[in-house]
Short mmCIF file of C-alpha atoms in Angstrom, two decimals:
data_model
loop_
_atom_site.label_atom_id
_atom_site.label_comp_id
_atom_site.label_asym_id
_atom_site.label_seq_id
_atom_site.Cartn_x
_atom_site.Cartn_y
_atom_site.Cartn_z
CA UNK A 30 91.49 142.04 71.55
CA UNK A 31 92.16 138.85 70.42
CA UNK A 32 92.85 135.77 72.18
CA UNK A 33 96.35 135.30 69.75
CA UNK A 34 97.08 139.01 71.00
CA UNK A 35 98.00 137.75 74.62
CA UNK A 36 100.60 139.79 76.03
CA UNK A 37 101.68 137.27 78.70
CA UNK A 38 100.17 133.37 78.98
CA UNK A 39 99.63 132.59 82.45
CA UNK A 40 98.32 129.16 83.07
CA UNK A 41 96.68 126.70 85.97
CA UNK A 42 97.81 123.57 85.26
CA UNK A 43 95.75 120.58 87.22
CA UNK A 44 97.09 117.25 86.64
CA UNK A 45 99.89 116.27 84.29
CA UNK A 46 103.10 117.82 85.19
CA UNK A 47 104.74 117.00 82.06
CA UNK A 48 102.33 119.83 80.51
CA UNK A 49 103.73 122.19 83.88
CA UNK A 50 107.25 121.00 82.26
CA UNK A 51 106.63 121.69 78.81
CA UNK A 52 105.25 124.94 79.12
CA UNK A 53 107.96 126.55 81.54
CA UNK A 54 110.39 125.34 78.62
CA UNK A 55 109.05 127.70 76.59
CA UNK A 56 108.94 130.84 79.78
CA UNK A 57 105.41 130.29 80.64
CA UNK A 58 103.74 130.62 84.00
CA UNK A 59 102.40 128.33 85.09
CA UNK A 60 100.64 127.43 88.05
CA UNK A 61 100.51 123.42 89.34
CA UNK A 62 98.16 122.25 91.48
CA UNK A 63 98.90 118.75 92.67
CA UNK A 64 94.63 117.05 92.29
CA UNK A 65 93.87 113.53 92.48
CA UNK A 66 90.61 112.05 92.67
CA UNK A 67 89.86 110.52 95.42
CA UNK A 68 90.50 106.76 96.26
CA UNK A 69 92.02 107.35 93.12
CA UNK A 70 89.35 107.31 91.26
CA UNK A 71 88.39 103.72 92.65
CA UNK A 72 84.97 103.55 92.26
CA UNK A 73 84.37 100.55 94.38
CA UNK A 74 86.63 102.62 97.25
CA UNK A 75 84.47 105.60 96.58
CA UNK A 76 81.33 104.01 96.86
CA UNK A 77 82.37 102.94 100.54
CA UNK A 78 83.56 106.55 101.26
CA UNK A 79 80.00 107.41 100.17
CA UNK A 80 78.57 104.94 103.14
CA UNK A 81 80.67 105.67 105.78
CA UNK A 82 79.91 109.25 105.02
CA UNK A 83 76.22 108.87 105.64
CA UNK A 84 77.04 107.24 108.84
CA UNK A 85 76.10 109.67 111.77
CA UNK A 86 78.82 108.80 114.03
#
């Protein structure tokens, strides 16, 4: 079976919800999962979430 011989899409969308938005425009499923990084993405923040992780408190 091919991959263009899909009977149904079904799709996990993580991130962009405009994709979520496009695709149920044209009836597919679609799955969102709301992800951010963490601290978005702040790598200064995440490097102090690092520390206080190794903190034994």
């Amino acid at each position: 079976m091919s991959i263009l011989e899909v009977k149904q899409l079904k799709v996990l969308n993580v991130g962009l919800e405009i994709l979520e938005d496009a695709l149920k425009k044209q009836d597919v499923e679609v799955i969102q999962v709301k992800w951010k990084p963490e601290a978005n993405g702040n790598i200064r923040l995440l490097e102090i979430i690092d520390k206080l992780k190794e903190l034994d408190i």
